Structures are given as C-alpha cells and as structure tokens.
CSV table of C-alpha atoms and ligand atoms in Angstrom, one decimal:
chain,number,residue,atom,x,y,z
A,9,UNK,CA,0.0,0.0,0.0
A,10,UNK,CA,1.2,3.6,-0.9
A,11,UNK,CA,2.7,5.4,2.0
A,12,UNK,CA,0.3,8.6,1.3
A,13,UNK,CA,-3.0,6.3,1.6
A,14,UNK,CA,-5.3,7.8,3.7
A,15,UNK,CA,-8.4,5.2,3.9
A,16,UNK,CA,-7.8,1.2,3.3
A,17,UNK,CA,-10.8,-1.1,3.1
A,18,UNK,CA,-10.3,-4.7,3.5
A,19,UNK,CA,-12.7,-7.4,2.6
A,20,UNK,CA,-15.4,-5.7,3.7
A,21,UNK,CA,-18.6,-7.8,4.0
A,22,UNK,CA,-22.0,-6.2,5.3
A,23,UNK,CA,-24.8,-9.0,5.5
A,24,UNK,CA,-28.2,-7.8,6.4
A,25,UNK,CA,-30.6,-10.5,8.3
A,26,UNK,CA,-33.7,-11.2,6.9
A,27,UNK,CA,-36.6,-12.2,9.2
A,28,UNK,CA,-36.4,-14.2,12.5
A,29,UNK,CA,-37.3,-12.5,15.6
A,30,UNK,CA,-36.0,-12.5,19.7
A,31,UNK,CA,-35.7,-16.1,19.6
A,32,UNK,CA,-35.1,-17.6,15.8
A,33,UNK,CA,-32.3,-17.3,13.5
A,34,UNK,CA,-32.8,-15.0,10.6
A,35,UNK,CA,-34.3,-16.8,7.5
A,36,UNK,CA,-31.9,-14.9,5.0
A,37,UNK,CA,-29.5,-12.6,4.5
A,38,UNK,CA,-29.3,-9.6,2.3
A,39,UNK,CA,-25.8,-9.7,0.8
A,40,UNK,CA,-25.1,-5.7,0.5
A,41,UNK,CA,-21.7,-5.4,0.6
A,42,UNK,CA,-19.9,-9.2,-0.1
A,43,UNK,CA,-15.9,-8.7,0.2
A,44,UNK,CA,-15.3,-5.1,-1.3
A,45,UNK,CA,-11.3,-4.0,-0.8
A,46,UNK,CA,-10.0,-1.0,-1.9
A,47,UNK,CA,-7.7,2.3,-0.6
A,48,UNK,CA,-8.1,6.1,-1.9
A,49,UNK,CA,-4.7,8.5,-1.4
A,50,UNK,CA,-4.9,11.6,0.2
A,51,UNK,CA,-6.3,14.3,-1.7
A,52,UNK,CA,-7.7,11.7,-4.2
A,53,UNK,CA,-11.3,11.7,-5.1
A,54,UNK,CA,-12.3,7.7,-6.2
A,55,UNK,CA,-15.6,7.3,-7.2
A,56,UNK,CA,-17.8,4.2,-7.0
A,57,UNK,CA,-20.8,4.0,-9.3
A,58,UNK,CA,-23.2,0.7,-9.9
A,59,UNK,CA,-27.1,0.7,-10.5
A,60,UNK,CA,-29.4,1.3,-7.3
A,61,UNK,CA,-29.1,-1.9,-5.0
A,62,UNK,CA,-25.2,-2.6,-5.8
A,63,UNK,CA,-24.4,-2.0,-2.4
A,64,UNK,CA,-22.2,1.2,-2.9
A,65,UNK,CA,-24.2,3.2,-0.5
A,66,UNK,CA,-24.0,0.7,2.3
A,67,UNK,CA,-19.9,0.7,1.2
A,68,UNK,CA,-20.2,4.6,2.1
A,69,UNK,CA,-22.1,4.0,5.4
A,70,UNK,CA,-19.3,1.0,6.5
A,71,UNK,CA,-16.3,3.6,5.6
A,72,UNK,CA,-17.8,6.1,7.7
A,73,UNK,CA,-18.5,4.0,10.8
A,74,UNK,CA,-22.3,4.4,10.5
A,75,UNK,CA,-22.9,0.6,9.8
A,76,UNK,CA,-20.6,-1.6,11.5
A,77,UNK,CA,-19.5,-4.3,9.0
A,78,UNK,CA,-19.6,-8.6,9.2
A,79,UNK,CA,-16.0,-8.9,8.3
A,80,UNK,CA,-13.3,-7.1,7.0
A,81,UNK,CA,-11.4,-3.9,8.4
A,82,UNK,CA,-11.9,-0.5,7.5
A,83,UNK,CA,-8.4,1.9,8.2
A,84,UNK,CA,-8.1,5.7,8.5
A,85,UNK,CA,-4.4,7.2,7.9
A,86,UNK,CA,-3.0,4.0,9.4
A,87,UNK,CA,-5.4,3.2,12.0
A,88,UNK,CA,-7.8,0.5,12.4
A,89,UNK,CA,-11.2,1.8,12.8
A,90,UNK,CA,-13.3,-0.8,12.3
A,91,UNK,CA,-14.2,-2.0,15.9
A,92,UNK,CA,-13.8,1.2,17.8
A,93,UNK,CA,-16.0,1.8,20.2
A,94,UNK,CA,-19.0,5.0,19.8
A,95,UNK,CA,-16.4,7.2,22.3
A,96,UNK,CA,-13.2,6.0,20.8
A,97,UNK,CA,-14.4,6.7,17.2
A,98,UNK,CA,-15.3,10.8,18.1
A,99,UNK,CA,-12.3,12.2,17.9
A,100,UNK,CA,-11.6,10.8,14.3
A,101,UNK,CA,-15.4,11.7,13.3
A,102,UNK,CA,-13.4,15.0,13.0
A,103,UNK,CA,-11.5,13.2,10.0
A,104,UNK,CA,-14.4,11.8,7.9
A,105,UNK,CA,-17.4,13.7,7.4
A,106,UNK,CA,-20.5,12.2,4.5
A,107,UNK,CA,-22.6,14.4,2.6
A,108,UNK,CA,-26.0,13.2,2.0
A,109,UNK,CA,-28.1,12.8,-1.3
A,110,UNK,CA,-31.1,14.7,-0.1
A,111,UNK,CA,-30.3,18.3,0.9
A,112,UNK,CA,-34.5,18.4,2.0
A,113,UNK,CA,-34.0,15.8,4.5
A,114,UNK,CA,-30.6,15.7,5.6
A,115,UNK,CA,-31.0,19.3,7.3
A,116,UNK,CA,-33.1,19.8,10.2
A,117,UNK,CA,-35.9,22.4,9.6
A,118,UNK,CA,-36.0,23.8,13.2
A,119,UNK,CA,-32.6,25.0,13.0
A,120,UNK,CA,-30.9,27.7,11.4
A,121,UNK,CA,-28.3,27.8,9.1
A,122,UNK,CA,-25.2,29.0,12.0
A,123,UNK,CA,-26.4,25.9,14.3
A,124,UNK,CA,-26.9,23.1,11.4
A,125,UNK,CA,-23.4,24.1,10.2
A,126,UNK,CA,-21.6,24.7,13.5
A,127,UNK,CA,-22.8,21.3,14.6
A,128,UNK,CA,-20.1,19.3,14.1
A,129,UNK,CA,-17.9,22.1,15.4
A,130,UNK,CA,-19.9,21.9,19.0
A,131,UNK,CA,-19.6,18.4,19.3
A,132,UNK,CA,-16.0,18.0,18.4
A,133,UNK,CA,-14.4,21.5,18.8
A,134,UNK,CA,-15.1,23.5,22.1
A,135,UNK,CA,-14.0,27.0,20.7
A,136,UNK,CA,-16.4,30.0,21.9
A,137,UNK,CA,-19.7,31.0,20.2
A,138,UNK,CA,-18.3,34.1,18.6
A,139,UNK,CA,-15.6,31.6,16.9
A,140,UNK,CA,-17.7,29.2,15.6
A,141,UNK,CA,-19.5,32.2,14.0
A,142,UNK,CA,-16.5,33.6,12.4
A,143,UNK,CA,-16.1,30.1,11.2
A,144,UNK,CA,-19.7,29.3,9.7
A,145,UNK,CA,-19.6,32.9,7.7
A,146,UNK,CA,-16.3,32.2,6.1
A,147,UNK,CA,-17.3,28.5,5.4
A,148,UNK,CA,-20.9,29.9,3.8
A,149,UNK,CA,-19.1,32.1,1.6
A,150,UNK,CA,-16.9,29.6,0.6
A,151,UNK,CA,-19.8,27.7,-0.6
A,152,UNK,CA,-21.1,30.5,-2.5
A,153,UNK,CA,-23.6,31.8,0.0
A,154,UNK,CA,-23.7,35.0,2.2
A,155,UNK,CA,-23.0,36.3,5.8
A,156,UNK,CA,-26.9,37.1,6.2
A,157,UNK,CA,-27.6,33.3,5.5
A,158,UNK,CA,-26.6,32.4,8.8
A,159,UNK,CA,-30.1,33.7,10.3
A,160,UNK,CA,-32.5,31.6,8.0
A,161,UNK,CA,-34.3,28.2,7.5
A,162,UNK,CA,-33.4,25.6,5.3
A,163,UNK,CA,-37.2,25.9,3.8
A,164,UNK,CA,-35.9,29.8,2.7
A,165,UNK,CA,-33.8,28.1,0.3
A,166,UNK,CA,-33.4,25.9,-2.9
A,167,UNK,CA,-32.2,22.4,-3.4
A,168,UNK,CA,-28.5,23.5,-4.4
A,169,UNK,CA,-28.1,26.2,-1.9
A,170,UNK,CA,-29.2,23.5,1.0
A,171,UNK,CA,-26.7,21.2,-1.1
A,172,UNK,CA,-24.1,23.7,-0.5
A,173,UNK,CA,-25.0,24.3,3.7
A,174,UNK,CA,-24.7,20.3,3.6
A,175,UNK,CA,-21.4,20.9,2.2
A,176,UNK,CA,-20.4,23.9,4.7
A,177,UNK,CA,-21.5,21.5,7.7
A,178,UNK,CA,-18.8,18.4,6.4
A,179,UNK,CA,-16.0,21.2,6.2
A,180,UNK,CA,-16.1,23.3,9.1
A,181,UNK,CA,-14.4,20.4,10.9
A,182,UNK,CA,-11.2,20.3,8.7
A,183,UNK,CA,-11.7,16.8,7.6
A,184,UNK,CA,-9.8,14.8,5.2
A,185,UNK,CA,-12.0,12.0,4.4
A,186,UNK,CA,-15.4,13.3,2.5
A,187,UNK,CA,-18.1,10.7,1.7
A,188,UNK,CA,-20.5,12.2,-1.0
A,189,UNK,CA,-23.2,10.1,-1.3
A,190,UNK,CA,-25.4,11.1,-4.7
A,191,UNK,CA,-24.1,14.8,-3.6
A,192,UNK,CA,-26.0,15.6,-7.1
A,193,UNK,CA,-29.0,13.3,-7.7
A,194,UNK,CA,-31.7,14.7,-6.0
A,195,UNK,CA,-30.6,18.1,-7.4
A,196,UNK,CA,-32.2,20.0,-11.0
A,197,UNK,CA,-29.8,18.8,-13.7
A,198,UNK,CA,-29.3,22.8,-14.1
A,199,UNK,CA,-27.6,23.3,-10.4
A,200,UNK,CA,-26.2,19.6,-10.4
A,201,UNK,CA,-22.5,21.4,-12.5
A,202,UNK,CA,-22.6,24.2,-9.9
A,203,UNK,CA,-22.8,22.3,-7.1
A,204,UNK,CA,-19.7,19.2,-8.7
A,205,UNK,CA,-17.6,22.2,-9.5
A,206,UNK,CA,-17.6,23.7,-6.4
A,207,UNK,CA,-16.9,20.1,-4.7
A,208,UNK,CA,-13.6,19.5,-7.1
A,209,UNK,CA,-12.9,23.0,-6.4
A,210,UNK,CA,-12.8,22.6,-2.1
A,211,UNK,CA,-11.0,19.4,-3.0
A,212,UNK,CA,-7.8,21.0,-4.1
A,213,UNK,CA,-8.6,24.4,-1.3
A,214,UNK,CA,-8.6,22.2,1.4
A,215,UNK,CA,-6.9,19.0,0.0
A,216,UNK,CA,-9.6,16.6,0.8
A,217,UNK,CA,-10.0,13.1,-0.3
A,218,UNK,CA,-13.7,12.0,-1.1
A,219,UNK,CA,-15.4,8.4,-1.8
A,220,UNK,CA,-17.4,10.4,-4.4
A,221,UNK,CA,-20.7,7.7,-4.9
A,222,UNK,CA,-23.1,7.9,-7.6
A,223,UNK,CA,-25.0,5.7,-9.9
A,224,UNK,CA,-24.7,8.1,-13.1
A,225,UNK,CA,-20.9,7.3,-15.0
A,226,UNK,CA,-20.6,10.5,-16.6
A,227,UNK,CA,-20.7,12.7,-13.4
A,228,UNK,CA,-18.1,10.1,-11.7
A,229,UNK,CA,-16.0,10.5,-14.5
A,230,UNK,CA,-15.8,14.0,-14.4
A,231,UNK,CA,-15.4,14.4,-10.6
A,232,UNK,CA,-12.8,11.6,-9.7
A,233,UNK,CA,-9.1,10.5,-10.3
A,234,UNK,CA,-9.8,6.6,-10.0
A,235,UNK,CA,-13.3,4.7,-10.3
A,236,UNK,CA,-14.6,1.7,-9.3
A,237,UNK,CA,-17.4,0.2,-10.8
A,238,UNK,CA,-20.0,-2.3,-8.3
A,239,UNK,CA,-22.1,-4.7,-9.1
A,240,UNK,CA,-24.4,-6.8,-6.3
A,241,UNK,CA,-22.3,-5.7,-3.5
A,242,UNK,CA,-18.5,-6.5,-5.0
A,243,UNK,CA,-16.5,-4.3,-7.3
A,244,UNK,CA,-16.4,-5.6,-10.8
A,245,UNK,CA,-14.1,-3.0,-12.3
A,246,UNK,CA,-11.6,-0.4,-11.1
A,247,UNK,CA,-9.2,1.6,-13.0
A,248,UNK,CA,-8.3,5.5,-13.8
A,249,UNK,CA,-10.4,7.8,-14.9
A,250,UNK,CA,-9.5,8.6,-17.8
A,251,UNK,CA,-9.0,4.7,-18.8
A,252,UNK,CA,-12.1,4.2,-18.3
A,253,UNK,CA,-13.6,5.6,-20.9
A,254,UNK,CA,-11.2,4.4,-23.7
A,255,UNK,CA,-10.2,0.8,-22.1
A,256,UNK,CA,-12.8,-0.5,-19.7
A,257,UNK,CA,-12.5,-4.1,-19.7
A,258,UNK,CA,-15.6,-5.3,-18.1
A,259,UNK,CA,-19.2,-6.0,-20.2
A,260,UNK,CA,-21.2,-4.6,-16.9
A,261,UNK,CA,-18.8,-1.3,-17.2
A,262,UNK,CA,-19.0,-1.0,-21.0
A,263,UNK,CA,-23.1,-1.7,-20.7
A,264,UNK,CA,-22.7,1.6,-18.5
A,265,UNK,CA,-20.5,3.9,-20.7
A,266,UNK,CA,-22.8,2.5,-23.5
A,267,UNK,CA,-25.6,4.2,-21.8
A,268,UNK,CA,-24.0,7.4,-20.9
A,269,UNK,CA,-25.6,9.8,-23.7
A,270,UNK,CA,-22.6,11.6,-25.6
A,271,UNK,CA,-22.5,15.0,-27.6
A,272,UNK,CA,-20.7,12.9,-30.5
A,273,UNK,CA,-23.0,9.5,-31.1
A,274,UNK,CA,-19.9,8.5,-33.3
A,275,UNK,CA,-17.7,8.1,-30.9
A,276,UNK,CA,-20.4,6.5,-28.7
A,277,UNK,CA,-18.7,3.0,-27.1
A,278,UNK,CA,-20.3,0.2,-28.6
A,279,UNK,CA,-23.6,-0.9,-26.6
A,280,UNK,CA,-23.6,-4.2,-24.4
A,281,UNK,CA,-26.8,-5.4,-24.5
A,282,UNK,CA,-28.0,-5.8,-21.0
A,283,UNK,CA,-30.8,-7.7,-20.1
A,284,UNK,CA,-33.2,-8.4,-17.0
A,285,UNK,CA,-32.5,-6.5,-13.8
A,286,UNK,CA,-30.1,-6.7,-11.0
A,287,UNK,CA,-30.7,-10.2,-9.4
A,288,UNK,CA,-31.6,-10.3,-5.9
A,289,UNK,CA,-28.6,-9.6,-3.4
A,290,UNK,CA,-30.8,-12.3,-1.2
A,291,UNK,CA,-29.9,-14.8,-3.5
A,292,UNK,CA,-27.1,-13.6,-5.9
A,293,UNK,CA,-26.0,-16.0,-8.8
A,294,UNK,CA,-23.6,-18.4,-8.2
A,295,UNK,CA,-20.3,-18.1,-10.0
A,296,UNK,CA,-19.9,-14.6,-11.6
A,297,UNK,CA,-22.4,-12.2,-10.1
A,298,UNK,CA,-22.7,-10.3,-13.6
A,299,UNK,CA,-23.8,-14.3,-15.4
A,300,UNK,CA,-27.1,-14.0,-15.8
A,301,UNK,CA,-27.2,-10.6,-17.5
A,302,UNK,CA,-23.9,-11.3,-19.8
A,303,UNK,CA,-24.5,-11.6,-23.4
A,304,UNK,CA,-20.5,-12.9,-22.9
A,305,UNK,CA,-21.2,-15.5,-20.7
A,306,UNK,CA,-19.5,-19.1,-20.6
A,307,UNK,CA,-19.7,-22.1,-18.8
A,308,UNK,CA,-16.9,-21.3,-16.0
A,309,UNK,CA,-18.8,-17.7,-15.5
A,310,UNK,CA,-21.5,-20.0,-13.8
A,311,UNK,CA,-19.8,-21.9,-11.7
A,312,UNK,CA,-16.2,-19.8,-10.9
A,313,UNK,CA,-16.7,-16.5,-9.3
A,314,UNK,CA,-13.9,-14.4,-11.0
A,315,UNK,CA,-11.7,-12.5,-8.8
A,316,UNK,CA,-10.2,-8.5,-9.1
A,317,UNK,CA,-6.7,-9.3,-11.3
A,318,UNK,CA,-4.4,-6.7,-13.0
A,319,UNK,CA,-4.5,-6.0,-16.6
A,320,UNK,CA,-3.1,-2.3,-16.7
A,321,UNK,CA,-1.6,0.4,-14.8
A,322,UNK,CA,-4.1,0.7,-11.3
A,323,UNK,CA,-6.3,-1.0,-13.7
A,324,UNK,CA,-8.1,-4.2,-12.3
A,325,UNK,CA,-10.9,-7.0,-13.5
A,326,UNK,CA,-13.1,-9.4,-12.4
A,327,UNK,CA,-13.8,-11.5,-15.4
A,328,UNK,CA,-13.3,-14.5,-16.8
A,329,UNK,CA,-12.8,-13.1,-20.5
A,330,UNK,CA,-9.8,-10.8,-18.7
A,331,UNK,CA,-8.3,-13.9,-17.2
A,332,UNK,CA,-7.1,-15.3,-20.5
A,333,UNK,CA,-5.6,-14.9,-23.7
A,334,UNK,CA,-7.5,-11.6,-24.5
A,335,UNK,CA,-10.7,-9.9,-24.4
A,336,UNK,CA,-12.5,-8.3,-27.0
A,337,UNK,CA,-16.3,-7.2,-26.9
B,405,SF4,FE1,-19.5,-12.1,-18.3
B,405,SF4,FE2,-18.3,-14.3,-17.6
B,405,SF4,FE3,-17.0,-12.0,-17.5
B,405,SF4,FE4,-18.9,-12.6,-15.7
B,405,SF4,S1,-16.9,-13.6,-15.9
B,405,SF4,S2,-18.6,-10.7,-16.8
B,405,SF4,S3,-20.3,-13.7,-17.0
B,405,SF4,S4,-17.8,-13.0,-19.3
C-alpha cells in the first residue's frame, strides 16, 4: 500500500438478516456489501458507481463507521477503525465527514443555518460562540452563499443552496476523508454542475480526499481520479479515470458507458446489450455475479466466481474473459 493512503478497506462484508425475531435465526440474508477491498490517497477523489441496489451506499455507510461491517477492516491514515467503540471513534469523526443525497431531508428544519453548520464544530471542537460564528460565515461564503444566510431556515432556500449548507457543515471540521453520497442526484440537472464544481474546487482548497458515490458514470467521470465500478455488492471494475472511458475491460462497465448519452453519437462505445434487472442480493448467482445478464457469458462464469486481477496500470478486473488470452467485446 502507498505510503500517502489515507483510507484502506479490507474485505469488507455487510450482511443484512432477513426475518427471524428475539428467539429464531434470521431466514436470510441480504448480501449488500460481499468482500469489497479497496484504498483512496490523500487528496484523491475515487468514485464508486453501480445501479441502485449494488451496495455502494451501504460501502459509504461502513467507511464512515455508521454501519458496523460482518467482516473485514476498515483503516483511517494508518489506523484501524473498524471495531472502535462509539467514544473511541469521536475524535476521528473530526477526519471523515458524508454528505447526503437529499439536501430536503438531511438538514433539520427547526434550525438555522449557523447551528446546522456549527454542529459538528460543537460536538467536536469547544471553541467559543463568537468563533464558531466567524467560522460558519467564512465556510458559507466559501460555498457561495452569504453572511446574512446564517439567520434563515433551510425551507428559505433551494435544493443546491441547501446542497451547498450540507457541504459547509462536512467542512467546518477540517476533515480529510469526505463521503459524497449522490451529492447531485436529488438536485435539478441545471444546479447539479454548480454544485460538482464547487466540490472539485474545495478538494484541491482544502486537500480533501472523497469516496465520491453515484449511480450516473458520466458525473463520476468528471469528478474523480480513479473509479470503481460495483455490481451486487462486490467491485467488478476499477481503474483511472481517464481509462475508463477508452479501455474499460468489463461488459457490466462498458453496458454503463454505452448508456452514458454523448454530444458525438460517433464516438459513442459500442452498446452491451444488458438484459433483465439486477438479481436479488438475497440470493445472488452463483459463480460470476454479472452471469445471468452477460451476453459474454461461458460455462466457468457459472460456476467460478472471478476475482479482481491486474491488466493495466491501477487497472483491475473481475472477469473470466480478462483472465485469459485476451478480451474483446
Ligand atoms: Fe460475463 Fe463471464 Fe466475465 Fe462474468 S466472468 S462478466 S459472466 S464473461
């Protein structure tokens, strides 16, 4: 592992019970996150993307301590977070803030702007009032919004500009882990640029790292140095951005590229026809995950789950096709 790596996941397994009660074992289990390793450097922003249900926002929830995982260890600059108890984790809350998808919800409505973003300053920083005022107007203003903001509702505002108090609330603790969970999904496609720019933007300012999660390719692609692509709750796919658009290796990613809309339908990548849905993470297919939706599939694919191996330069695939003398869809 790179000496500069800020957050290392390790085999990370989330497994969600399904029924049962007080007294009986669980019928099921909901495989969300099945064995997911990966690292992001400091100041790097690595994306994961998949289709609802792929597990990547459960991922997010596990990096940030919300969710504590079945198996596998979770590391922040060097230390081993994943079993640390409520108290023991505060002080590194500090280090790793998330920003939610929905800027309605995720702020609360009874409180105004200067006490939703000097929240995470009260709990973890005991500087005076007057401070943590200073703090909140120069953190609003980096986010594009005004001194006389501190004195309103969230209902006086739009969907971006309660985006953009989200984002003013993760940074006023000088973090360097951000989780962006859809930042941009819930937002009009109109403020959805404003609101990516000004995230790459305080990326470089502050020299932040983020697990940047969405389930649309193209805004991934633009926002993040490395991506990894999910698909029922392992990573399928991971490589460079800028790879990924020329080389990606797996049919899941190139059925997602195919699908990304581009201002030249020339140079469109060739579509992977994709059929059915996403299988239930109940009951996910034996072998390779991706089999029964492959129009490349082969007998091993059924049987053989294929495992993350190299092909390029940070550039790594879980498929049989990858595995052997060549690959060509
Ligand atoms: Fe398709 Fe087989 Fe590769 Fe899975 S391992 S993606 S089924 S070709």
């Amino acid at each position: 592992m790179p000496e500069h790596t800020l957050l290392e996941v390790t085999d990370l397994v989330k497994h969600f019970p399904v029924g049962g009660g007080l007294l009986s074992k669980p019928t099921s289990w909901v495989k969300a996150v099945d064995g997911v390793s990966f690292h992001v450097a400091k100041g790097e922003s690595f994306g994961l993307v998949g289709e609802s249900g792929c597990g990547k926002t459960t991922l997010g929830r596990l990096v940030m301590r919300l969710l504590d995982p079945t198996a596998g260890t979770v590391k922040l600059d060097g230390k081993d977070i994943t079993h640390l108890s409520r108290s023991a984790l505060r002080p590194l809350r500090q280090q790793m803030q998330i920003i939610f998808q929905d800027p309605f919800s995720s702020l609360d409505p009874r409180m105004k702007v200067e006490a939703i973003v000097t929240e995470p300053l009260r709990a973890y920083d005991r500087i005076p009032r007057g401070q943590r005022r200073e703090k909140a107007v120069a953190l609003l203003e980096k986010v594009g919004l005004r001194a006389g903001d501190m004195d309103k509702y969230p209902h006086e505002f739009s969907g971006g500009q309660r985006q953009r108090i989200g984002i003013a609330r993760s940074l006023c603790v000088r973090p360097k882990l951000i989780v962006a969970d859809e930042p941009v999904s819930a937002l009009d496609v109109s403020i959805q640029a404003q609101v990516i720019n000004l995230l790459d933007d305080l990326r470089v300012e502050f020299g932040l790292s983020y697990v940047f999660i969405s389930h649309d390719l193209s805004v991934v692609e633009y926002m993040c140095d490395r991506i990894a692509v999910m698909y029922l709750g392992g990573i399928v796919e991971t490589a460079p951005a800028d790879v990924f658009s020329v080389n990606s290796r797996h049919p899941y990613t190139r059925a997602l590229l195919a699908a990304v809309p581009l201002p030249d339908p020339q140079g469109q990548v060739p579509p992977a026809p994709l059929d059915g849905d996403v299988p239930s993470p109940i009951d996910p297919p034996a072998g390779c995950a991706f089999h029964t939706r492959c129009p490349y599939v082969h007998e091993r694919c059924r049987i053989e789950r294929p495992v993350l191996a190299k092909t390029g330069e940070r550039h790594w695939v879980a498929c049989w096709l990858n595995a052997g003398a060549g690959f060509s869809v």
